[in-house]
């Protein structure tokens, strides 16, 4: 086993003295997931009432399409696909961070109540203020951040530990879900319908106004998270060992938790509470890479590939009925959660 591990790991060094340790299997998985996400995106762009072939989509994206193809691809369908990729990547990375911090495969934003908290913020704007789409986005961000802060403060006791974080998160999730139900009962018919549609999780009607804020946030947070990946890996050995190795445990944990909350809240604000991507993407990535670490980059790529594939399935797999992508991820994720619970119980971990 040691020989195999040594052969599968390479260290890349630059002339400036920097080094990067890479696992060849993880690198292959990341490349395969990126290619799968790109291929699924092109297929998704070509899907619709006016179908466009794979080759024509590629030519149009390269600037060689007709005027009609250019409008359909670049103005109507490309923003939706980009939002799907960014939302999936944000949820995959956020889920990987929470699972690594809590050291629990159930420690995802869905279970901890962050998605429900973002939903509460959006419902307050929709039901009580009849706010615009931009105001709903701000409300979802604020709700996610406040929920994350509440979970962190309630779970704090000389530090934040994994199982306490999960238990507090489950409790907060139950409370926030009850609040969401109460808000729906107080809404009039039009606002309640609008709220239910948003709560399903959908990429319908997404345009460039949702792409740029989410892209800017990812451009800031993803490098920040990857820059602290070494500390996160050490924290999996325990806080005492991490302290001895020079890691500022609570500082790194707080920084990564804030990043995960922002990623989850921004993804929820952009597409609604798309369920179970944050739970399943890190687990599937870990099973593909067979690596015990947090698998941040594979989880990010897996989340993006999962969401665009689920969006394609929501449009094509049910005949003339087009479902919101959140319905598809909810069904598949629910089945996966049941399988995960059975597996963890048989292993004696829960």
mmCIF file of C-alpha atoms in Angstrom:
data_model
loop_
_atom_site.group_PDB
_atom_site.id
_atom_site.type_symbol
_atom_site.label_atom_id
_atom_site.label_comp_id
_atom_site.label_asym_id
_atom_site.label_seq_id
_atom_site.Cartn_x
_atom_site.Cartn_y
_atom_site.Cartn_z
ATOM 1 C CA UNK A 1 0.000 0.000 0.000
ATOM 2 C CA UNK A 2 2.801 2.429 0.797
ATOM 3 C CA UNK A 3 4.511 1.712 -2.517
ATOM 4 C CA UNK A 4 1.287 2.327 -4.449
ATOM 5 C CA UNK A 5 0.652 5.578 -2.594
ATOM 6 C CA UNK A 6 4.189 6.756 -3.232
ATOM 7 C CA UNK A 7 3.965 5.994 -6.948
ATOM 8 C CA UNK A 8 0.636 7.795 -7.296
ATOM 9 C CA UNK A 9 1.949 11.022 -5.739
ATOM 10 C CA UNK A 10 4.178 13.550 -7.485
ATOM 11 C CA UNK A 11 5.730 16.800 -6.322
ATOM 12 C CA UNK A 12 5.937 19.620 -8.863
ATOM 13 C CA UNK A 13 8.587 22.284 -8.248
ATOM 14 C CA UNK A 14 8.875 25.701 -9.858
ATOM 15 C CA UNK A 15 12.115 27.656 -10.494
ATOM 16 C CA UNK A 16 11.074 30.072 -7.740
ATOM 17 C CA UNK A 17 11.246 27.338 -5.125
ATOM 18 C CA UNK A 18 7.519 26.650 -4.791
ATOM 19 C CA UNK A 19 6.360 23.055 -4.686
ATOM 20 C CA UNK A 20 2.980 21.443 -5.256
ATOM 21 C CA UNK A 21 2.237 17.905 -4.216
ATOM 22 C CA UNK A 22 -0.281 16.226 -6.480
ATOM 23 C CA UNK A 23 -1.997 12.858 -6.437
ATOM 24 C CA UNK A 24 -2.179 11.459 -9.948
ATOM 25 C CA UNK A 25 -5.515 9.712 -9.412
ATOM 26 C CA UNK A 26 -7.075 12.900 -8.024
ATOM 27 C CA UNK A 27 -5.669 14.875 -10.944
ATOM 28 C CA UNK A 28 -7.175 12.416 -13.433
ATOM 29 C CA UNK A 29 -10.535 12.591 -11.626
ATOM 30 C CA UNK A 30 -10.503 16.407 -11.707
ATOM 31 C CA UNK A 31 -9.693 16.483 -15.422
ATOM 32 C CA UNK A 32 -12.420 13.906 -16.152
ATOM 33 C CA UNK A 33 -14.996 15.868 -14.132
ATOM 34 C CA UNK A 34 -14.078 19.145 -15.869
ATOM 35 C CA UNK A 35 -14.454 17.491 -19.263
ATOM 36 C CA UNK A 36 -17.777 15.938 -18.203
ATOM 37 C CA UNK A 37 -19.071 19.289 -16.936
ATOM 38 C CA UNK A 38 -18.033 21.030 -20.170
ATOM 39 C CA UNK A 39 -19.618 18.328 -22.346
ATOM 40 C CA UNK A 40 -22.843 18.378 -20.310
ATOM 41 C CA UNK A 41 -22.905 22.182 -20.563
ATOM 42 C CA UNK A 42 -22.631 22.124 -24.342
ATOM 43 C CA UNK A 43 -25.391 19.498 -24.574
ATOM 44 C CA UNK A 44 -27.565 21.548 -22.204
ATOM 45 C CA UNK A 45 -27.039 24.715 -24.245
ATOM 46 C CA UNK A 46 -28.208 22.859 -27.342
ATOM 47 C CA UNK A 47 -31.347 21.577 -25.584
ATOM 48 C CA UNK A 48 -34.650 23.404 -25.860
ATOM 49 C CA UNK A 49 -37.543 24.328 -28.120
ATOM 50 C CA UNK A 50 -34.974 25.282 -30.755
ATOM 51 C CA UNK A 51 -32.415 22.435 -30.620
ATOM 52 C CA UNK A 52 -28.843 23.145 -31.703
ATOM 53 C CA UNK A 53 -26.314 20.430 -32.464
ATOM 54 C CA UNK A 54 -23.189 19.912 -30.352
ATOM 55 C CA UNK A 55 -20.903 21.169 -33.126
ATOM 56 C CA UNK A 56 -23.013 24.259 -33.805
ATOM 57 C CA UNK A 57 -22.985 25.151 -30.113
ATOM 58 C CA UNK A 58 -19.196 24.913 -30.014
ATOM 59 C CA UNK A 59 -18.869 27.015 -33.171
ATOM 60 C CA UNK A 60 -21.267 29.616 -31.798
ATOM 61 C CA UNK A 61 -19.385 29.840 -28.505
ATOM 62 C CA UNK A 62 -16.226 30.385 -30.569
ATOM 63 C CA UNK A 63 -17.932 33.283 -32.384
ATOM 64 C CA UNK A 64 -18.681 31.522 -35.684
ATOM 65 C CA UNK A 65 -22.436 30.944 -35.394
ATOM 66 C CA UNK A 66 -25.308 32.634 -37.185
ATOM 67 C CA UNK A 67 -27.056 35.671 -35.703
ATOM 68 C CA UNK A 68 -29.965 33.520 -34.527
ATOM 69 C CA UNK A 69 -27.686 30.912 -32.963
ATOM 70 C CA UNK A 70 -25.612 33.619 -31.312
ATOM 71 C CA UNK A 71 -28.705 35.121 -29.659
ATOM 72 C CA UNK A 72 -30.053 31.772 -28.457
ATOM 73 C CA UNK A 73 -26.715 30.448 -27.218
ATOM 74 C CA UNK A 74 -25.014 33.517 -25.760
ATOM 75 C CA UNK A 75 -27.982 35.532 -24.559
ATOM 76 C CA UNK A 76 -30.604 32.964 -23.566
ATOM 77 C CA UNK A 77 -28.946 29.674 -22.651
ATOM 78 C CA UNK A 78 -25.304 30.351 -21.750
ATOM 79 C CA UNK A 79 -26.111 32.458 -18.631
ATOM 80 C CA UNK A 80 -28.367 29.692 -17.296
ATOM 81 C CA UNK A 81 -25.639 27.085 -17.783
ATOM 82 C CA UNK A 82 -22.972 29.312 -16.206
ATOM 83 C CA UNK A 83 -25.198 29.905 -13.176
ATOM 84 C CA UNK A 84 -25.678 26.136 -12.929
ATOM 85 C CA UNK A 85 -21.921 25.517 -13.063
ATOM 86 C CA UNK A 86 -21.165 28.215 -10.485
ATOM 87 C CA UNK A 87 -23.982 27.151 -8.148
ATOM 88 C CA UNK A 88 -22.939 23.501 -8.356
ATOM 89 C CA UNK A 89 -19.285 24.354 -7.783
ATOM 90 C CA UNK A 90 -20.153 26.600 -4.813
ATOM 91 C CA UNK A 91 -22.351 23.953 -3.201
ATOM 92 C CA UNK A 92 -19.785 21.206 -3.820
ATOM 93 C CA UNK A 93 -16.978 23.238 -2.271
ATOM 94 C CA UNK A 94 -19.150 24.470 0.607
ATOM 95 C CA UNK A 95 -20.265 20.928 1.374
ATOM 96 C CA UNK A 96 -16.681 19.646 1.326
ATOM 97 C CA UNK A 97 -15.635 22.373 3.770
ATOM 98 C CA UNK A 98 -18.420 21.641 6.231
ATOM 99 C CA UNK A 99 -17.878 17.886 6.075
ATOM 100 C CA UNK A 100 -14.148 18.346 6.671
ATOM 101 C CA UNK A 101 -14.645 20.815 9.529
ATOM 102 C CA UNK A 102 -17.304 18.689 11.240
ATOM 103 C CA UNK A 103 -15.501 15.416 10.347
ATOM 104 C CA UNK A 104 -18.911 14.020 9.541
ATOM 105 C CA UNK A 105 -20.312 12.950 6.138
ATOM 106 C CA UNK A 106 -23.684 14.434 7.160
ATOM 107 C CA UNK A 107 -22.178 17.842 7.887
ATOM 108 C CA UNK A 108 -23.528 19.573 4.770
ATOM 109 C CA UNK A 109 -25.393 22.897 4.425
ATOM 110 C CA UNK A 110 -28.643 20.987 3.788
ATOM 111 C CA UNK A 111 -28.432 19.198 7.126
ATOM 112 C CA UNK A 112 -26.983 22.099 9.132
ATOM 113 C CA UNK A 113 -29.794 24.472 8.160
ATOM 114 C CA UNK A 114 -27.850 27.010 6.099
ATOM 115 C CA UNK A 115 -29.975 26.493 2.996
ATOM 116 C CA UNK A 116 -33.103 26.805 5.123
ATOM 117 C CA UNK A 117 -31.716 29.993 6.673
ATOM 118 C CA UNK A 118 -31.120 31.508 3.246
ATOM 119 C CA UNK A 119 -34.671 30.475 2.341
ATOM 120 C CA UNK A 120 -35.973 32.311 5.415
ATOM 121 C CA UNK A 121 -34.231 35.492 4.330
ATOM 122 C CA UNK A 122 -35.751 35.212 0.869
ATOM 123 C CA UNK A 123 -39.223 34.457 2.264
ATOM 124 C CA UNK A 124 -39.114 37.512 4.520
ATOM 125 C CA UNK A 125 -38.455 39.684 1.471
ATOM 126 C CA UNK A 126 -41.078 37.945 -0.680
ATOM 127 C CA UNK A 127 -43.855 37.616 1.898
ATOM 128 C CA UNK A 128 -43.436 40.682 4.093
ATOM 129 C CA UNK A 129 -41.974 43.166 1.605
ATOM 130 C CA UNK A 130 -43.081 41.887 -1.824
ATOM 131 C CA UNK A 131 -39.514 42.619 -2.855
ATOM 132 C CA UNK A 132 -37.896 42.464 -6.268
ATOM 133 C CA UNK A 133 -35.617 39.685 -7.497
ATOM 134 C CA UNK A 134 -32.534 41.680 -6.449
ATOM 135 C CA UNK A 135 -33.967 42.205 -2.963
ATOM 136 C CA UNK A 136 -34.763 38.492 -2.683
ATOM 137 C CA UNK A 137 -31.118 37.749 -3.490
ATOM 138 C CA UNK A 138 -29.929 40.128 -0.764
ATOM 139 C CA UNK A 139 -32.429 38.618 1.673
ATOM 140 C CA UNK A 140 -31.204 35.091 0.956
ATOM 141 C CA UNK A 141 -27.587 36.141 1.506
ATOM 142 C CA UNK A 142 -28.456 37.850 4.784
ATOM 143 C CA UNK A 143 -30.515 34.870 5.978
ATOM 144 C CA UNK A 144 -27.706 32.425 5.221
ATOM 145 C CA UNK A 145 -25.100 34.555 6.985
ATOM 146 C CA UNK A 146 -27.253 35.085 10.093
ATOM 147 C CA UNK A 147 -28.015 31.360 10.290
ATOM 148 C CA UNK A 148 -24.327 30.495 9.949
ATOM 149 C CA UNK A 149 -23.461 32.985 12.710
ATOM 150 C CA UNK A 150 -26.140 31.540 14.996
ATOM 151 C CA UNK A 151 -24.901 27.982 14.447
ATOM 152 C CA UNK A 152 -21.297 28.975 15.130
ATOM 153 C CA UNK A 153 -22.143 30.850 18.347
ATOM 154 C CA UNK A 154 -24.434 28.105 19.654
ATOM 155 C CA UNK A 155 -21.853 25.419 18.870
ATOM 156 C CA UNK A 156 -18.982 27.350 20.484
ATOM 157 C CA UNK A 157 -17.610 25.916 23.704
ATOM 158 C CA UNK A 158 -13.872 26.421 23.951
ATOM 159 C CA UNK A 159 -13.853 25.890 20.209
ATOM 160 C CA UNK A 160 -16.212 24.359 17.671
ATOM 161 C CA UNK A 161 -16.205 20.572 17.441
ATOM 162 C CA UNK A 162 -17.675 18.359 14.768
ATOM 163 C CA UNK A 163 -20.591 16.506 16.356
ATOM 164 C CA UNK A 164 -21.664 19.550 18.358
ATOM 165 C CA UNK A 165 -21.728 21.550 15.131
ATOM 166 C CA UNK A 166 -23.892 18.940 13.408
ATOM 167 C CA UNK A 167 -26.302 18.594 16.335
ATOM 168 C CA UNK A 168 -26.702 22.354 16.707
ATOM 169 C CA UNK A 169 -27.157 22.665 12.971
ATOM 170 C CA UNK A 170 -29.929 20.039 12.949
ATOM 171 C CA UNK A 171 -31.707 21.905 15.749
ATOM 172 C CA UNK A 172 -31.377 25.260 14.013
ATOM 173 C CA UNK A 173 -32.582 23.662 10.771
ATOM 174 C CA UNK A 174 -35.759 22.440 12.489
ATOM 175 C CA UNK A 175 -36.465 25.888 13.953
ATOM 176 C CA UNK A 176 -35.825 27.710 10.673
ATOM 177 C CA UNK A 177 -37.962 25.216 8.727
ATOM 178 C CA UNK A 178 -40.843 25.946 11.128
ATOM 179 C CA UNK A 179 -40.332 29.682 10.578
ATOM 180 C CA UNK A 180 -40.466 29.146 6.822
ATOM 181 C CA UNK A 181 -43.762 27.284 7.168
ATOM 182 C CA UNK A 182 -45.188 30.095 9.294
ATOM 183 C CA UNK A 183 -44.165 32.716 6.733
ATOM 184 C CA UNK A 184 -45.892 30.760 3.965
ATOM 185 C CA UNK A 185 -49.139 30.632 5.951
ATOM 186 C CA UNK A 186 -49.065 34.441 6.289
ATOM 187 C CA UNK A 187 -48.511 35.074 2.577
ATOM 188 C CA UNK A 188 -51.266 35.893 0.110
ATOM 189 C CA UNK A 189 -51.841 33.550 -2.818
ATOM 190 C CA UNK A 190 -49.592 35.357 -5.306
ATOM 191 C CA UNK A 191 -46.652 35.742 -2.904
ATOM 192 C CA UNK A 192 -47.052 32.161 -1.633
ATOM 193 C CA UNK A 193 -46.953 30.836 -5.206
ATOM 194 C CA UNK A 194 -43.874 32.911 -5.955
ATOM 195 C CA UNK A 195 -42.205 31.715 -2.743
ATOM 196 C CA UNK A 196 -42.938 28.027 -3.408
ATOM 197 C CA UNK A 197 -41.505 28.292 -6.922
ATOM 198 C CA UNK A 198 -38.337 29.905 -5.533
ATOM 199 C CA UNK A 199 -38.048 27.309 -2.746
ATOM 200 C CA UNK A 200 -38.060 24.452 -5.245
ATOM 201 C CA UNK A 201 -34.675 25.478 -6.654
ATOM 202 C CA UNK A 202 -34.582 26.291 -10.335
ATOM 203 C CA UNK A 203 -32.340 27.726 -13.048
ATOM 204 C CA UNK A 204 -35.241 28.963 -15.176
ATOM 205 C CA UNK A 205 -34.975 32.586 -16.223
ATOM 206 C CA UNK A 206 -31.404 33.039 -15.030
ATOM 207 C CA UNK A 207 -29.449 35.704 -16.919
ATOM 208 C CA UNK A 208 -26.144 37.547 -16.773
ATOM 209 C CA UNK A 209 -27.240 39.555 -13.715
ATOM 210 C CA UNK A 210 -26.957 36.345 -11.651
ATOM 211 C CA UNK A 211 -23.703 35.245 -13.287
ATOM 212 C CA UNK A 212 -21.413 38.165 -12.479
ATOM 213 C CA UNK A 213 -21.961 38.485 -8.677
ATOM 214 C CA UNK A 214 -21.582 34.725 -8.176
ATOM 215 C CA UNK A 215 -18.507 34.617 -10.423
ATOM 216 C CA UNK A 216 -16.892 37.501 -8.526
ATOM 217 C CA UNK A 217 -17.571 35.826 -5.172
ATOM 218 C CA UNK A 218 -16.114 32.523 -6.371
ATOM 219 C CA UNK A 219 -13.067 34.323 -7.779
ATOM 220 C CA UNK A 220 -12.346 35.661 -4.282
ATOM 221 C CA UNK A 221 -13.346 32.727 -2.077
ATOM 222 C CA UNK A 222 -12.043 29.737 -4.048
ATOM 223 C CA UNK A 223 -8.359 30.871 -3.960
ATOM 224 C CA UNK A 224 -8.804 31.845 -0.291
ATOM 225 C CA UNK A 225 -10.136 28.378 0.563
ATOM 226 C CA UNK A 226 -7.497 26.525 -1.440
ATOM 227 C CA UNK A 227 -4.798 28.639 0.217
ATOM 228 C CA UNK A 228 -5.913 27.262 3.601
ATOM 229 C CA UNK A 229 -6.317 23.652 2.411
ATOM 230 C CA UNK A 230 -3.096 22.566 4.137
ATOM 231 C CA UNK A 231 -4.377 23.737 7.524
ATOM 232 C CA UNK A 232 -7.701 21.999 6.905
ATOM 233 C CA UNK A 233 -5.941 18.709 6.146
ATOM 234 C CA UNK A 234 -3.939 18.961 9.361
ATOM 235 C CA UNK A 235 -7.074 19.730 11.367
ATOM 236 C CA UNK A 236 -8.421 16.307 10.419
ATOM 237 C CA UNK A 237 -5.746 14.845 12.730
ATOM 238 C CA UNK A 238 -7.225 16.725 15.693
ATOM 239 C CA UNK A 239 -6.919 20.192 17.169
ATOM 240 C CA UNK A 240 -4.032 19.352 19.517
ATOM 241 C CA UNK A 241 -1.888 17.893 16.746
ATOM 242 C CA UNK A 242 -2.737 20.828 14.480
ATOM 243 C CA UNK A 243 -1.720 23.315 17.164
ATOM 244 C CA UNK A 244 1.564 21.468 17.617
ATOM 245 C CA UNK A 245 2.207 21.719 13.862
ATOM 246 C CA UNK A 246 1.690 25.470 13.918
ATOM 247 C CA UNK A 247 -1.884 25.711 12.623
ATOM 248 C CA UNK A 248 -4.066 28.446 14.110
ATOM 249 C CA UNK A 249 -7.003 26.095 14.410
ATOM 250 C CA UNK A 250 -9.844 28.443 15.376
ATOM 251 C CA UNK A 251 -8.694 31.131 12.947
ATOM 252 C CA UNK A 252 -8.575 28.669 10.041
ATOM 253 C CA UNK A 253 -11.850 27.035 11.084
ATOM 254 C CA UNK A 254 -13.663 30.371 11.331
ATOM 255 C CA UNK A 255 -12.262 31.584 8.015
ATOM 256 C CA UNK A 256 -13.280 28.407 6.205
ATOM 257 C CA UNK A 257 -16.709 28.311 7.835
ATOM 258 C CA UNK A 258 -17.399 31.900 6.786
ATOM 259 C CA UNK A 259 -16.273 31.033 3.261
ATOM 260 C CA UNK A 260 -18.532 27.953 3.194
ATOM 261 C CA UNK A 261 -21.502 29.971 4.472
ATOM 262 C CA UNK A 262 -20.940 32.666 1.843
ATOM 263 C CA UNK A 263 -20.643 30.097 -0.944
ATOM 264 C CA UNK A 264 -23.818 28.313 0.145
ATOM 265 C CA UNK A 265 -25.814 31.506 0.690
ATOM 266 C CA UNK A 266 -24.720 32.946 -2.666
ATOM 267 C CA UNK A 267 -25.619 29.725 -4.478
ATOM 268 C CA UNK A 268 -29.023 29.654 -2.770
ATOM 269 C CA UNK A 269 -29.608 33.312 -3.617
ATOM 270 C CA UNK A 270 -28.814 32.649 -7.283
ATOM 271 C CA UNK A 271 -30.854 29.487 -7.855
ATOM 272 C CA UNK A 272 -32.926 28.844 -4.758
ATOM 273 C CA UNK A 273 -32.278 26.021 -2.277
ATOM 274 C CA UNK A 274 -31.041 23.293 -4.645
ATOM 275 C CA UNK A 275 -30.951 20.343 -2.286
ATOM 276 C CA UNK A 276 -28.419 17.574 -1.684
ATOM 277 C CA UNK A 277 -25.688 18.705 -4.112
ATOM 278 C CA UNK A 278 -23.590 19.908 -1.183
ATOM 279 C CA UNK A 279 -24.102 16.549 0.561
ATOM 280 C CA UNK A 280 -23.454 14.185 -2.341
ATOM 281 C CA UNK A 281 -20.725 15.942 -4.339
ATOM 282 C CA UNK A 282 -17.936 15.633 -1.695
ATOM 283 C CA UNK A 283 -18.819 12.004 -0.977
ATOM 284 C CA UNK A 284 -18.841 11.022 -4.639
ATOM 285 C CA UNK A 285 -15.577 12.892 -5.202
ATOM 286 C CA UNK A 286 -13.946 11.078 -2.288
ATOM 287 C CA UNK A 287 -15.053 7.710 -3.625
ATOM 288 C CA UNK A 288 -13.615 8.504 -7.045
ATOM 289 C CA UNK A 289 -10.278 9.860 -5.796
ATOM 290 C CA UNK A 290 -9.974 7.313 -2.929
ATOM 291 C CA UNK A 291 -8.227 10.069 -1.026
ATOM 292 C CA UNK A 292 -8.859 10.631 2.709
ATOM 293 C CA UNK A 293 -8.356 14.417 2.510
ATOM 294 C CA UNK A 294 -11.044 17.095 2.108
ATOM 295 C CA UNK A 295 -10.923 16.763 -1.733
ATOM 296 C CA UNK A 296 -11.803 20.421 -2.247
ATOM 297 C CA UNK A 297 -11.095 20.722 -5.974
ATOM 298 C CA UNK A 298 -12.672 17.350 -6.900
ATOM 299 C CA UNK A 299 -15.761 18.270 -4.848
ATOM 300 C CA UNK A 300 -16.002 21.622 -6.621
ATOM 301 C CA UNK A 301 -15.813 19.970 -10.037
ATOM 302 C CA UNK A 302 -18.219 17.200 -9.023
ATOM 303 C CA UNK A 303 -20.801 19.735 -7.844
ATOM 304 C CA UNK A 304 -20.640 21.610 -11.145
ATOM 305 C CA UNK A 305 -20.948 18.417 -13.201
ATOM 306 C CA UNK A 306 -23.813 17.106 -11.050
ATOM 307 C CA UNK A 307 -25.916 20.244 -11.300
ATOM 308 C CA UNK A 308 -25.681 20.764 -15.064
ATOM 309 C CA UNK A 309 -26.375 17.060 -15.607
ATOM 310 C CA UNK A 310 -29.387 17.227 -13.284
ATOM 311 C CA UNK A 311 -30.607 20.326 -15.123
ATOM 312 C CA UNK A 312 -30.404 18.469 -18.433
ATOM 313 C CA UNK A 313 -32.305 15.542 -16.904
ATOM 314 C CA UNK A 314 -34.987 17.902 -15.558
ATOM 315 C CA UNK A 315 -35.606 19.138 -19.091
ATOM 316 C CA UNK A 316 -35.358 15.909 -21.087
ATOM 317 C CA UNK A 317 -35.940 12.872 -18.869
ATOM 318 C CA UNK A 318 -39.650 13.436 -18.198
ATOM 319 C CA UNK A 319 -41.049 13.941 -21.673
ATOM 320 C CA UNK A 320 -42.929 17.191 -22.178
ATOM 321 C CA UNK A 321 -42.860 17.977 -18.445
ATOM 322 C CA UNK A 322 -39.928 20.198 -17.454
ATOM 323 C CA UNK A 323 -39.137 19.993 -13.757
ATOM 324 C CA UNK A 324 -37.135 22.442 -11.655
ATOM 325 C CA UNK A 325 -33.613 21.155 -11.136
ATOM 326 C CA UNK A 326 -34.171 21.107 -7.362
ATOM 327 C CA UNK A 327 -36.767 18.351 -7.778
ATOM 328 C CA UNK A 328 -34.288 16.101 -9.579
ATOM 329 C CA UNK A 329 -31.438 16.720 -7.110
ATOM 330 C CA UNK A 330 -33.870 16.202 -4.223
ATOM 331 C CA UNK A 331 -34.981 12.792 -5.461
ATOM 332 C CA UNK A 332 -31.478 11.585 -6.288
ATOM 333 C CA UNK A 333 -29.971 13.112 -3.151
ATOM 334 C CA UNK A 334 -32.651 11.622 -0.916
ATOM 335 C CA UNK A 335 -31.906 8.136 -2.232
ATOM 336 C CA UNK A 336 -28.193 8.740 -1.732
ATOM 337 C CA UNK A 337 -28.767 10.006 1.835
ATOM 338 C CA UNK A 338 -30.670 6.857 2.754
ATOM 339 C CA UNK A 339 -27.871 4.726 1.324
ATOM 340 C CA UNK A 340 -25.275 6.771 3.221
ATOM 341 C CA UNK A 341 -27.152 6.413 6.517
ATOM 342 C CA UNK A 342 -27.430 2.648 6.080
ATOM 343 C CA UNK A 343 -23.726 2.401 5.224
ATOM 344 C CA UNK A 344 -22.654 4.532 8.198
ATOM 345 C CA UNK A 345 -24.853 2.506 10.550
ATOM 346 C CA UNK A 346 -23.438 -0.804 9.329
ATOM 347 C CA UNK A 347 -19.953 0.595 9.849
ATOM 348 C CA UNK A 348 -20.891 1.514 13.432
ATOM 349 C CA UNK A 349 -20.266 5.240 12.992
ATOM 350 C CA UNK A 350 -23.825 6.306 13.795
#
